[in-house]
XYZ file of C-alpha atoms in Angstrom:
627
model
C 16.550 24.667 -35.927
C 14.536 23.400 -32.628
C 16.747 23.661 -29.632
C 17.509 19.847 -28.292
C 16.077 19.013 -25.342
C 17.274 16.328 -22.806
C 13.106 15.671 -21.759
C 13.178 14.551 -25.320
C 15.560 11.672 -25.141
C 14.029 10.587 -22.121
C 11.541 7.429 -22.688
C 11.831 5.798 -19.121
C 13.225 6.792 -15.548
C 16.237 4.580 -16.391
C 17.322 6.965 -19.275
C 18.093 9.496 -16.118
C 20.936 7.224 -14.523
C 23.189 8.019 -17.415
C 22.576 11.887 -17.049
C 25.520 14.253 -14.515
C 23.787 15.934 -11.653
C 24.579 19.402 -14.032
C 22.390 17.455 -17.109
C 19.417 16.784 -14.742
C 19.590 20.046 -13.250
C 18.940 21.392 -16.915
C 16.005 18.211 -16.899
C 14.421 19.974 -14.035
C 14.223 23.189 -15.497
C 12.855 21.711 -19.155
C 10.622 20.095 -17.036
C 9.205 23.157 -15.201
C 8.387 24.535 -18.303
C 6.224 21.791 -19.949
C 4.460 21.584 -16.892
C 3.356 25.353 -17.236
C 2.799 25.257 -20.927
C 0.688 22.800 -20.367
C -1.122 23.508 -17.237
C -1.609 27.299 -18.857
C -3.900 25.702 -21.482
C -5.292 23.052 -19.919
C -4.961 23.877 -16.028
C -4.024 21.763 -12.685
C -1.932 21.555 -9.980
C 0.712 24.276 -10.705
C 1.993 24.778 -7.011
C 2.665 21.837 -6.087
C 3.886 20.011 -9.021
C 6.416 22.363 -9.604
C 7.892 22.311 -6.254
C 8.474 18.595 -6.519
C 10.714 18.294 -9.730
C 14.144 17.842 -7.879
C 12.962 15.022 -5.277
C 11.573 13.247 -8.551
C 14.552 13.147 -10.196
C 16.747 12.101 -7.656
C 14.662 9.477 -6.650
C 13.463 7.730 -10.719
C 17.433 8.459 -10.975
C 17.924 6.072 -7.603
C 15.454 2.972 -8.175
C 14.479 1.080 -11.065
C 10.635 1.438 -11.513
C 8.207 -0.093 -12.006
C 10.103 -2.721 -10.606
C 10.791 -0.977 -7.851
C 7.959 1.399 -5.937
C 7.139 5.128 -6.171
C 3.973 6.141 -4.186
C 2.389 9.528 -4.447
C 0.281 10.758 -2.453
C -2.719 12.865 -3.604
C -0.993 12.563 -6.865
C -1.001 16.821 -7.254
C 2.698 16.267 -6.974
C 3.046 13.346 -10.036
C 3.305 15.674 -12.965
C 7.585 15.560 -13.097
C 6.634 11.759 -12.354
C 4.247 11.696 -15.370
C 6.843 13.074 -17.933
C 9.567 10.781 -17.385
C 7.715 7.570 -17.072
C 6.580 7.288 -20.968
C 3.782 10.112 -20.961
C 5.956 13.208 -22.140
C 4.037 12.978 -25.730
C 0.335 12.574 -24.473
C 1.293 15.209 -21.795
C -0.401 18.103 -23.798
C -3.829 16.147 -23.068
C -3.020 16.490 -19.370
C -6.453 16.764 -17.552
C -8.808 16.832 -20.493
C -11.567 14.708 -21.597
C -10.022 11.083 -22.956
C -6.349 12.227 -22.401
C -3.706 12.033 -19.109
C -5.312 11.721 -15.779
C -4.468 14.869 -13.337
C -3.729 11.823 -10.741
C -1.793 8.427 -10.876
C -3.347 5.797 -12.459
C -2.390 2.205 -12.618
C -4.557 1.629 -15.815
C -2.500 4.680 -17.116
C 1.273 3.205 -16.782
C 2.846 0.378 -15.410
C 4.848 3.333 -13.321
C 1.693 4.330 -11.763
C 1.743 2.096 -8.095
C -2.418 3.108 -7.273
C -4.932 6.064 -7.680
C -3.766 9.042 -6.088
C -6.989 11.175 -5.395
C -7.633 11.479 -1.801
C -4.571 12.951 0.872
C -2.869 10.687 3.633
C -3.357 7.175 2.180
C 0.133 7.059 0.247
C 2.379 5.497 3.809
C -0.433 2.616 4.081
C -0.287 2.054 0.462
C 3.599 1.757 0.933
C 3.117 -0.245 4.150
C 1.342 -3.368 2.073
C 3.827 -3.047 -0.868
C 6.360 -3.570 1.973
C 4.833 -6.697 3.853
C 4.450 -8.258 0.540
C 7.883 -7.916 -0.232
C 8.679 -9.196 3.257
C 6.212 -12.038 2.259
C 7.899 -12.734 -0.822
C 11.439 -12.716 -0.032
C 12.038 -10.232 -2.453
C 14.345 -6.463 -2.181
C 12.190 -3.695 -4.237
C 13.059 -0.191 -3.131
C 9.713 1.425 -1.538
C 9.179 5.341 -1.982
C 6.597 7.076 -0.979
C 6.228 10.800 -1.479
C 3.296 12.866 0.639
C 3.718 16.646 1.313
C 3.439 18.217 5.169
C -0.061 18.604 4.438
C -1.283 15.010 3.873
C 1.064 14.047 6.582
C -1.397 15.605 9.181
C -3.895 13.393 8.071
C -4.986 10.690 11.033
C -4.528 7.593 8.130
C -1.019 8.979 7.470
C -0.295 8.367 11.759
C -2.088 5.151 11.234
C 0.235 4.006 8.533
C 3.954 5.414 10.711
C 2.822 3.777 13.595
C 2.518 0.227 11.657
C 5.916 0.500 9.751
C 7.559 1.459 12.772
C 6.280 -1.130 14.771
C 7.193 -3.621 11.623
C 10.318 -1.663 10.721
C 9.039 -2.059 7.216
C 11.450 -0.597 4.579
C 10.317 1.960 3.339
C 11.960 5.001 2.551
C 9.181 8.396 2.886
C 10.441 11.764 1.354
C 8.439 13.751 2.999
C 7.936 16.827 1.104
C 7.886 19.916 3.148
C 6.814 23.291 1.602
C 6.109 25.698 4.634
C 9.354 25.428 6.140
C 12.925 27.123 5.372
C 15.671 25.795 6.200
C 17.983 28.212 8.793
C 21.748 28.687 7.218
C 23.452 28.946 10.281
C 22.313 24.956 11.245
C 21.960 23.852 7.811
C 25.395 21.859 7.974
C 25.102 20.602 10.762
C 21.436 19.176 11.011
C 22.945 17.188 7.838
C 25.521 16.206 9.098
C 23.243 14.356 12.149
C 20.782 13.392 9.920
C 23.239 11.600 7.126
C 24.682 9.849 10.357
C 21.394 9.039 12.086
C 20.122 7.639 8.959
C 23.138 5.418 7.955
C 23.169 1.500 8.885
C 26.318 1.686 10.921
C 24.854 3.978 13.285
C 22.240 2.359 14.073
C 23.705 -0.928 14.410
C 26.433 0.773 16.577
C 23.216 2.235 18.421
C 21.709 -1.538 18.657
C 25.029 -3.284 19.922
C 25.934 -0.807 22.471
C 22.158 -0.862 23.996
C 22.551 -4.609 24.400
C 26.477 -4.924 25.422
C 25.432 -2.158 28.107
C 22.343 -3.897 29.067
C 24.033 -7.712 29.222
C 26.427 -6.122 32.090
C 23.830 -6.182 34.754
C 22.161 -3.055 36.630
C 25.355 -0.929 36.874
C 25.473 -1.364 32.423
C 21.553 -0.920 32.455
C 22.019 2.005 34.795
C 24.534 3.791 32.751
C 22.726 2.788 29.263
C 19.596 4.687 30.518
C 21.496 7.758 31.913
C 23.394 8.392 28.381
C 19.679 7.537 26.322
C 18.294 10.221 28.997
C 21.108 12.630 27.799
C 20.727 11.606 24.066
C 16.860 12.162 24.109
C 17.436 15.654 25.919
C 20.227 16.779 23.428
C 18.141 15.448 20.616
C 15.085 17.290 21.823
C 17.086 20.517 21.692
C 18.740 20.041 18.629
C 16.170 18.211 16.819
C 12.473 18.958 18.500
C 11.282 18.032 14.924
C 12.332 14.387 14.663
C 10.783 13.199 17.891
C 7.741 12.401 17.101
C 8.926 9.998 14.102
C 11.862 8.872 16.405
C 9.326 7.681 18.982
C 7.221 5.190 16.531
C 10.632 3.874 15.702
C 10.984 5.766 12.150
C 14.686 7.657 11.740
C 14.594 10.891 10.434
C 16.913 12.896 8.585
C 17.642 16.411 9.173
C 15.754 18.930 6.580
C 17.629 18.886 3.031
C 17.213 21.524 0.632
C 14.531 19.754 -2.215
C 15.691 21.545 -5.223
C 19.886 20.782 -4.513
C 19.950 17.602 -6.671
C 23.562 16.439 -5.296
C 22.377 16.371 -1.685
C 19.234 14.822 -2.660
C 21.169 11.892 -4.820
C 23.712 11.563 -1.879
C 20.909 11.524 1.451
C 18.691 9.449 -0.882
C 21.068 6.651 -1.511
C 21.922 6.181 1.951
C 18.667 5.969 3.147
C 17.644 3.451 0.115
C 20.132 1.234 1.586
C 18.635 1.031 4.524
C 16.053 -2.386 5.953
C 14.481 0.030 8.064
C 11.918 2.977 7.944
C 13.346 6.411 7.006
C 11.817 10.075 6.682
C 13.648 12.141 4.520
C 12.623 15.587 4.961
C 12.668 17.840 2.566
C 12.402 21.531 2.160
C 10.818 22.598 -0.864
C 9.125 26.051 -2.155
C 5.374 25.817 -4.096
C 5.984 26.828 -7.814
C 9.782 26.889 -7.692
C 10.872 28.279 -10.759
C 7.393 30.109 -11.821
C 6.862 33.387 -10.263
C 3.551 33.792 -10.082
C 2.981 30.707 -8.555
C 6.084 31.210 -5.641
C 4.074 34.459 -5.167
C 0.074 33.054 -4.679
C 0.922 29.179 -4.039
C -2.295 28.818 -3.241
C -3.982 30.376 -6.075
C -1.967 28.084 -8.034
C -2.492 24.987 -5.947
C -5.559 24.216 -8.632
C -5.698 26.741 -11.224
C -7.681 26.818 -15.159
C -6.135 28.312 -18.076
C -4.182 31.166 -17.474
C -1.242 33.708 -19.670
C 2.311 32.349 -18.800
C 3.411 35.882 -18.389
C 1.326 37.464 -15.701
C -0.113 33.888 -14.561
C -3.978 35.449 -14.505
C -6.683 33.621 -15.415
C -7.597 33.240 -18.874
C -11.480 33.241 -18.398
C -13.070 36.670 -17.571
C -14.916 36.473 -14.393
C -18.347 35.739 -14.515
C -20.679 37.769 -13.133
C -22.740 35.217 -11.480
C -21.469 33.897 -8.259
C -20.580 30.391 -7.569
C -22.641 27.893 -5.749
C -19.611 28.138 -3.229
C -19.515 31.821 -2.604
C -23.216 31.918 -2.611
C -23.123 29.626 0.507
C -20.107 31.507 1.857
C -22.341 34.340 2.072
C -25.371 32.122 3.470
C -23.774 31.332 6.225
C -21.947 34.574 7.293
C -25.610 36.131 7.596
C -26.035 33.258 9.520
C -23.341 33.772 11.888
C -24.033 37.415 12.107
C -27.962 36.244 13.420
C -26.852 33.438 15.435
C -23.631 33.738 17.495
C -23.813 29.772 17.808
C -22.955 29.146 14.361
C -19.448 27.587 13.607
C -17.955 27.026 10.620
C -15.730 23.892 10.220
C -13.563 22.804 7.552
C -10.783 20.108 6.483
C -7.897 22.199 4.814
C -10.187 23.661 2.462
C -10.854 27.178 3.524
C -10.823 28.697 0.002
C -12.386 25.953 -1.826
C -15.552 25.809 0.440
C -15.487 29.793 0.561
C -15.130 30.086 4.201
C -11.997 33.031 3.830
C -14.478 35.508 4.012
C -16.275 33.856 7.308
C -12.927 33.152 8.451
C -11.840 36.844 8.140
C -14.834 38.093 10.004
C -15.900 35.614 12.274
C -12.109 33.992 13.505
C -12.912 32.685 16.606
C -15.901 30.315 15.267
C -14.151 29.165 12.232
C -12.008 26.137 12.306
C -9.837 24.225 10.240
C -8.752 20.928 11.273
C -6.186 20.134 8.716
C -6.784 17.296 6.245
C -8.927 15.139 9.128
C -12.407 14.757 7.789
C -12.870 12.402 10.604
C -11.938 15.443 13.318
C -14.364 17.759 11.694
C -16.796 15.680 11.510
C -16.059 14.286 15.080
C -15.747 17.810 16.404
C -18.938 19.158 15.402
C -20.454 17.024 17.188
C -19.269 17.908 20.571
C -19.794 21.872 19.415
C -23.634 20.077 18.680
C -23.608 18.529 22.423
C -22.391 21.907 23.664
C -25.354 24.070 22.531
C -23.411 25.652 19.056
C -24.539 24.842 15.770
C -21.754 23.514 13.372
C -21.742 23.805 9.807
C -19.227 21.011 8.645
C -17.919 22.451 4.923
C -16.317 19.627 2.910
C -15.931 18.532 -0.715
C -18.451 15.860 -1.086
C -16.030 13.227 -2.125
C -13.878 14.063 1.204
C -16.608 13.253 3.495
C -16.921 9.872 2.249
C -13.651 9.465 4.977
C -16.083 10.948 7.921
C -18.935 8.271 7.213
C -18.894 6.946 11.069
C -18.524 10.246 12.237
C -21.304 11.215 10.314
C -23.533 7.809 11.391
C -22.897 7.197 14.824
C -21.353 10.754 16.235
C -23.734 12.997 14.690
C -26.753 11.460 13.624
C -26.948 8.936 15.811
C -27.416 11.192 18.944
C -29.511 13.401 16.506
C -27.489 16.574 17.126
C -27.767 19.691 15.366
C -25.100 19.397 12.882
C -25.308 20.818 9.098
C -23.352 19.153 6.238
C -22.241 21.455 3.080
C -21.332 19.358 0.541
C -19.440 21.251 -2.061
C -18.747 19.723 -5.195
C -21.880 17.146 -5.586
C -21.980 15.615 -8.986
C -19.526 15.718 -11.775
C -16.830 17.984 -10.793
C -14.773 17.362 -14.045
C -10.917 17.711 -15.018
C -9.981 15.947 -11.303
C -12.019 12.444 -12.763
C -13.294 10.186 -10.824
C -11.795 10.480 -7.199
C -12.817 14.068 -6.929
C -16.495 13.443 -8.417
C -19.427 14.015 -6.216
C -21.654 11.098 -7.193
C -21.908 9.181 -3.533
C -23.090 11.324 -1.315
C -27.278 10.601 -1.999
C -26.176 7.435 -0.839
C -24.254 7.680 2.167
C -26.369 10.327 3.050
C -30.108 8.595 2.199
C -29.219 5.659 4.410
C -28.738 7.549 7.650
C -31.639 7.842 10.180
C -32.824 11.318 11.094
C -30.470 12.658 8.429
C -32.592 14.888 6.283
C -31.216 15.909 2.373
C -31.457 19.108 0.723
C -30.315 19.739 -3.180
C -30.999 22.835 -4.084
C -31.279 23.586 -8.020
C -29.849 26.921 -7.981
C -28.624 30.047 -5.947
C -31.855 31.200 -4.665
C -32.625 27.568 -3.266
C -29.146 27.266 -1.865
C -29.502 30.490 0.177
C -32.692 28.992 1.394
C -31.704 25.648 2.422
C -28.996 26.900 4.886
C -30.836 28.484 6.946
C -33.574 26.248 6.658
C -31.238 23.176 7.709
C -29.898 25.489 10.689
C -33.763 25.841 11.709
C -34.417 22.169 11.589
C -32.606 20.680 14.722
C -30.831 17.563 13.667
C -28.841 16.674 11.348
C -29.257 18.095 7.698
C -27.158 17.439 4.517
C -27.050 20.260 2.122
C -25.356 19.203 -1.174
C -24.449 21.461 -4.470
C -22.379 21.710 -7.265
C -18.958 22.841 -8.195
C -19.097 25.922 -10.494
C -21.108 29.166 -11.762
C -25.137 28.966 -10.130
C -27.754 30.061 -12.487
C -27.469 33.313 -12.433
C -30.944 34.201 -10.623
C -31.818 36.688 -8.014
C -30.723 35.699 -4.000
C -33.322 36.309 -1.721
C -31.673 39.224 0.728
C -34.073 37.983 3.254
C -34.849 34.104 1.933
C -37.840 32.198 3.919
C -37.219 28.673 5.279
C -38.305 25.966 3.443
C -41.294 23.788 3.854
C -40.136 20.386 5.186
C -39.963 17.627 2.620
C -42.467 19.868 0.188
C -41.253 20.002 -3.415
C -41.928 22.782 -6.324
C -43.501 22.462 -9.725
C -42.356 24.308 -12.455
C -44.004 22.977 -15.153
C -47.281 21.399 -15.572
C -47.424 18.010 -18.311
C -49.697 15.078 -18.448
C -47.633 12.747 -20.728
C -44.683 12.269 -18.047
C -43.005 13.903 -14.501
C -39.295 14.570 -14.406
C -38.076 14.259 -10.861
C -35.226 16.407 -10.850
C -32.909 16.562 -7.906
C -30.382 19.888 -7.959
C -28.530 20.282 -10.236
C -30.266 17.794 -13.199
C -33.731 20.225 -12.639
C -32.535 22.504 -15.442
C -31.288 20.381 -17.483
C -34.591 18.628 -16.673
C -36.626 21.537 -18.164
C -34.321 21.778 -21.237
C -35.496 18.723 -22.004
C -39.695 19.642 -21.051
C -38.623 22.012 -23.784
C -37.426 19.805 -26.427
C -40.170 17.373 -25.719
C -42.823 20.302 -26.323
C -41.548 20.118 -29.688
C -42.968 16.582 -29.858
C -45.866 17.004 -29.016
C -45.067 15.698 -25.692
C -45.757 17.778 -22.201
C -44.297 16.836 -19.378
C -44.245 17.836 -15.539
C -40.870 18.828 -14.578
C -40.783 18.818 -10.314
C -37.736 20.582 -8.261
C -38.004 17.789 -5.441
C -36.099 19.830 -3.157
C -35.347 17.238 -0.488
C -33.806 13.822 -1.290
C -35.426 12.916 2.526
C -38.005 13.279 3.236
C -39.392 13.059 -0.083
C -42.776 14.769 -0.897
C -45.478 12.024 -0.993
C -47.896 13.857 -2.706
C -45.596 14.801 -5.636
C -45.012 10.855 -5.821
C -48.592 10.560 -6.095
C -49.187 13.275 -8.635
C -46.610 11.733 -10.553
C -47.938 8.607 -10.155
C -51.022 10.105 -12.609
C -49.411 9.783 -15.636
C -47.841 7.322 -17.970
C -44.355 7.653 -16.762
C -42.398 8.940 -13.619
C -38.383 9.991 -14.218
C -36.092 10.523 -12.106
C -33.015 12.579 -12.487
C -29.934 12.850 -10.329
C -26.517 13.616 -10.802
C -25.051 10.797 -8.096
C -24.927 6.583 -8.643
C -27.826 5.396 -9.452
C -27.187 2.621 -7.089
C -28.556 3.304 -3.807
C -29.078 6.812 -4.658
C -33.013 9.200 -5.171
C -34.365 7.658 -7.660
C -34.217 4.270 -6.053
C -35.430 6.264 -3.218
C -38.153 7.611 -5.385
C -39.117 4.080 -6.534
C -39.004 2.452 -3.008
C -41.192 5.370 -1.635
C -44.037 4.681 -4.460
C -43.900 0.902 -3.680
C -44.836 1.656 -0.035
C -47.555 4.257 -1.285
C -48.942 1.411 -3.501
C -48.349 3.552 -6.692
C -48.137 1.745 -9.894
C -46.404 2.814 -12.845
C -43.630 2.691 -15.332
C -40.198 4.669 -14.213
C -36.862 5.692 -15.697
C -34.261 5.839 -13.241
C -31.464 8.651 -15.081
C -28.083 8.856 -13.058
C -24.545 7.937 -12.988
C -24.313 4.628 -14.267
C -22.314 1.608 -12.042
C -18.591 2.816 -13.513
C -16.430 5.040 -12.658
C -16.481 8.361 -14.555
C -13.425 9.852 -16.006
C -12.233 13.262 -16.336
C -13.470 16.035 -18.599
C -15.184 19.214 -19.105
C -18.494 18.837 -16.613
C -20.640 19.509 -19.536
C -18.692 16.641 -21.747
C -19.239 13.906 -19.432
C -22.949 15.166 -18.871
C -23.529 14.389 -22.396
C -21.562 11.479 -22.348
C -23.851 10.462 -19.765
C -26.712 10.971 -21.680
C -27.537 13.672 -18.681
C -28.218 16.958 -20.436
C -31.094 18.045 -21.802
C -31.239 16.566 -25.203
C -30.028 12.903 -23.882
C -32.613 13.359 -21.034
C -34.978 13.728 -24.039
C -33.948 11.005 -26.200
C -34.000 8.666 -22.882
C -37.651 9.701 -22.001
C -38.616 9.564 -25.857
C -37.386 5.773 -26.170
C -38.903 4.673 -22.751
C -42.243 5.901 -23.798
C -42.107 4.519 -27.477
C -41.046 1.195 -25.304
C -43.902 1.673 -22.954
């Protein structure tokens, strides 16, 4: 006989009001381990997801969603969130192609307040569910939940500053995982916190400010002295609330995240509150999984791995990824040029800067989740005779656009862009996909665009971009390169000059990165046909290479292939570029439709997409039949 668990009687977060603090300690735990027996198959957000059980509970155990409002932010956090809100069943579909988004996602549940992708947005999120309820008349309970990280984030300071100004009601938990909490203050902090955040206090606070004030100078006059002596006391005993304090938000000393009893009992004082509260809470990445407390952030985003030793399931491959490939690009960069300087947004690992940051420490920075500042930054290192080299997912620095326009480009400085993870990126969906960037990239004067279609090309287009003087855009893909040889010594390449790697009269394929090999594949399957087509590595997005638009331009059809929207994106740049050159002929624009793509293995929603080799085929067979 199965042992009964209490996850199993749960349907909705209501279920958990009837349940002793003991009985959802015992939740937490049941919980912990669905999350890693799923996220060992399937992979995720381990770390983090983990860490947040206890401040879930407690707060579905508070409120009465969806009624009442739980915001996440990023959504890395949501996975506690996910199994008591209805989900617990599909939950073994967690991250895969057609099943449970990694994220929140209001088409998803009804518990699901907006889509969780991108860090910092979750207090301004909160901020409009609060004025509407203000609007309205109405007394919803607003949560939201964003880790220390996200907090740094200049939208997040954006968002505090307007509640506290409105004194909006919203209750943050803000979900601290770098700090510990000292025993020897513990009871006291709180103690001040549970009084600083209760109504009566500040009420108490309120009347004596005015009764003091209404007495004339000598009341004014003694009011200010004993707020001077609070502020000074409060700086010593509490340096960490000021800041909140200041822009009118009260904060509660730090609480211990996995104690579920001082969680339910801080919680439900603050909830009672019609006033902005930060509840700060002390948690540790991967509570209750070893190998997680141990590499938190390994295990921040992790594939399959064995529950037991938490390694990786997959062998590693013996061809580097497009990320480490650059990593190395640009330390023989740095070790030519002393002006290069490496910048990133909280993503040392993921853009493969540790090694860079190892050697090179003083010309490597990382500005915290603050696209904007990186972005910003460079460009004064650009003014100052350096030569940045901005590293950021490619979705992320859709937040640094008018950095990018009028900071950088504008003023035509020497600034590179990496843009990691260009195209589909799969099992984060359709936040974390890389399908903009040929867009906000192609419209920006003296920006020049380089996709590279492989390792080789990417260790070529750094240095080539670092040459150039200007701005330059480098974009690549998430994953394994193609396994061929890097040049130890690679030559610069040839301004907006593309490469042909296979000759065809019946058709050219335009391919753009990473859609050149699949590109071929399908040459290949056409050559089965009968049918020979060119297949063209265009290299640049901009400038594009005129006379491989007029080569093209010879034969019955031109295609373009590109794994961004087609909206706005190379192949419109293709056909605009022909139209000026006066060339004439039929075209197939192949892309990312105008929808949002879901989440799945890469090559899945390639297919899907009719983007690999054999849909490629079928789309260039039909057009010509048609033609």
């Amino acid at each position: 006989m199965e042992d009964v668990r209490i996850l199993d009687a749960i349907t909705t977060p209501r279920d958990l009001k009837a349940l002793t603090d003991e009985e959802l300690a015992i939740l937490a735990q049941e919980i912990r381990e669905e999350i890693i027996a799923v996220t060992a198959t399937n992979g995720g957000h381990v770390a983090s997801s983990l860490g947040a059980v206890e401040s879930i509970l407690a707060v579905h155990s508070l409120i009465d969603t969806p009624e009442d409002h739980l915001v996440f932010d990023v959504g890395h956090q949501a996975y506690a969130h996910k199994l008591l809100t209805g989900r617990r069943e599909a939950f073994e579909t967690l991250r895969q192609y057609k099943g449970l988004s990694g994220f929140t996602k209001p088409s998803e549940s009804i518990y699901d307040v907006h889509c969780s992708g991108h860090a910092s947005d979750s207090l301004s999120i909160a901020t409009g569910l609060a004025k509407a309820r203000r609007l309205k008349g109405t007394d919803e309970k607003i949560v939201a939940f964003i880790g220390d990280a996200a907090l740094s984030g200049g939208m997040a300071f954006e968002a505090l500053n307007y509640m506290g100004t409105e004194q909006l009601p919203i209750c943050i938990i803000l979900n601290d995982n770098e700090m510990a909490i000292s025993r020897n203050v513990g009871a006291l902090m709180r103690h001040l916190g549970s009084l600083r955040a209760s109504s009566s206090y500040r009420t108490a606070r309120d009347e004596f400010q005015e009764r003091l004030e209404s007495n004339g100078p000598l009341g004014s006059a003694f009011y200010h002295f004993g707020k001077s002596l609070k502020e000074s006391v409060k700086q010593f005993v509490l340096p960490h609330t000021m800041i909140f304090e200041q822009l009118g938000i009260v904060c509660t000393a730090p609480i211990d995240g996995h104690d579920i009893p001082t969680l339910k009992e801080t919680l439900s004082v603050v909830l009672s509150m019609d006033a902005p509260v930060l509840v700060h809470v002390v948690t540790r990445k991967g509570a209750g999984y070893e190998p997680a407390e141990r590499d938190p952030e390994h295990f921040h985003g992790v594939g399959p791995y064995d529950i037991a030793t938490g390694k990786p399931k997959a062998k590693p491959s013996a061809v580097p990824s497009y990320t480490a490939v650059f990593g190395q690009a640009l330390e023989q960069a740095a070790e030519a040029d002393e002006r290069v300087v490496a910048i990133t947004a909280a993503m040392e690992g993921g853009t493969g800067l540790k090694p860079f940051a190892q050697k090179f420490p003083d010309r490597f920075v990382d500005v915290g989740i603050a696209e904007e500042q990186a972005v910003a930054m460079a460009a004064g290192l650009a003014a100052a005779g350096m030569k940045p080299v901005v590293a950021i997912y490619s979705t992320f620095m859709q937040r640094a656009i008018d950095q990018l326009i009028i900071d950088c480009a504008l003023p035509d400085f020497n600034v590179v862009f990496a843009l990691d993870r260009a195209g589909i990126v799969g099992e984060d969906g359709a936040t974390h996909h890389g399908v903009f960037d040929l867009v906000y990239t192609r419209m920006v004067p003296h920006l020049r665009v380089l996709a590279p279609s492989d390792e080789a090309e990417l260790a070529r287009a750094l240095p080539t971009a670092l040459a150039l003087g200007g701005p330059v855009a480098i974009r690549y893909p998430r994953g394994t390169a193609q396994g061929v040889e890097i040049p130890s010594d690679p030559e610069l390449l040839p301004l907006g000059k593309s490469r042909v790697l296979r000759e065809g009269t019946d058709g050219a394929l335009l391919g753009f990165g990473s859609l050149v090999h699949p590109a071929l594949e399908a040459a290949e399957l056409l050559a089965a046909q009968g049918l020979e087509l060119r297949v063209v590595d265009m290299r640049w997005v901009k400038p594009l290479d005129d006379d491989a638009l007029v080569a093209a331009a010879q034969t019955p059809l031109v295609v373009t292939l590109e794994d961004g929207v087609i909206a706005g994106g190379a192949g419109e740049g293709v056909a605009g570029r022909m139209s000026e050159l006066g060339l004439e002929v039929p075209q197939l624009l192949l892309g990312i439709p105008d929808r949002f793509v879901a989440h799945g293995k890469p090559a899945l929603l390639y297919e899907e997409l009719g983007l690999d080799g054999p849909g490629i085929a079928q789309a260039v067979l039909q057009k010509l039949q048609r033609s």
